[in-house]
Amino acid sequence: MPLEPEDRRWLMDWARKVGITAYLLFVLAFMAGHPAPGSVASLSYAVMMAIIPAAIGTAAVLGLMLYLRKR
């Protein structure tokens, strides 16, 4: 299903917003769940662990948004 240029532009605009928000929320959640929250070790752990859940969450939200926009 090819996207129209307007839909692609809309999707890329929202992808940045949703992706950054999801990533920061997952980083904070993983930092809080670390045995030593607030330390450099918890930050490095959270930065690496948050990438995949944020990408999955962003893809799910954008898919739902695009579906609702097309309806």
XYZ file of C-alpha atoms in Angstrom:
71
model
C 0.000 0.000 0.000
C 1.891 3.076 -1.185
C 1.543 6.233 0.864
C 0.675 9.567 -0.614
C 3.269 12.328 -0.096
C 0.958 14.187 2.297
C 0.452 11.063 4.428
C 4.173 10.296 4.382
C 5.013 13.826 5.535
C 2.368 13.620 8.285
C 3.675 10.234 9.382
C 7.309 11.380 9.528
C 6.339 14.444 11.554
C 4.498 12.334 14.107
C 7.150 9.588 14.071
C 9.686 12.025 15.495
C 7.327 13.248 18.205
C 6.042 9.836 19.257
C 9.444 8.136 18.960
C 11.319 10.640 21.092
C 8.590 10.657 23.736
C 8.438 6.855 23.888
C 12.221 6.586 24.073
C 12.488 9.059 26.949
C 9.671 7.365 28.858
C 11.314 3.953 28.476
C 14.706 5.348 29.509
C 13.178 6.775 32.687
C 11.323 3.518 33.369
C 14.461 1.402 32.953
C 16.494 3.808 35.084
C 13.917 3.620 37.887
C 13.924 -0.177 37.738
C 17.711 -0.443 38.060
C 19.155 -1.514 41.455
C 21.037 1.813 41.679
C 18.704 4.413 40.146
C 20.324 7.719 39.258
C 23.787 6.261 38.753
C 25.776 6.273 35.527
C 25.383 2.491 35.346
C 21.597 2.809 35.425
C 21.719 5.473 32.716
C 23.886 3.391 30.387
C 21.713 0.340 31.035
C 18.520 2.309 30.327
C 19.838 3.933 27.141
C 20.583 0.535 25.594
C 17.497 -1.286 26.883
C 14.974 1.381 25.805
C 15.701 1.268 22.074
C 13.712 -1.843 21.136
C 10.582 -1.216 23.283
C 10.434 2.401 22.082
C 10.703 1.305 18.437
C 7.950 -1.296 18.873
C 5.706 1.133 20.731
C 6.274 3.865 18.162
C 5.480 1.533 15.265
C 2.275 0.390 16.986
C 1.096 3.929 17.723
C 1.917 5.173 14.223
C 0.150 2.204 12.648
C -2.951 2.908 14.701
C -2.785 6.625 13.902
C -2.452 5.928 10.181
C -5.330 3.452 10.274
C -7.581 5.956 12.020
C -6.524 8.721 9.610
C -7.408 6.573 6.573
C -10.828 5.646 7.983
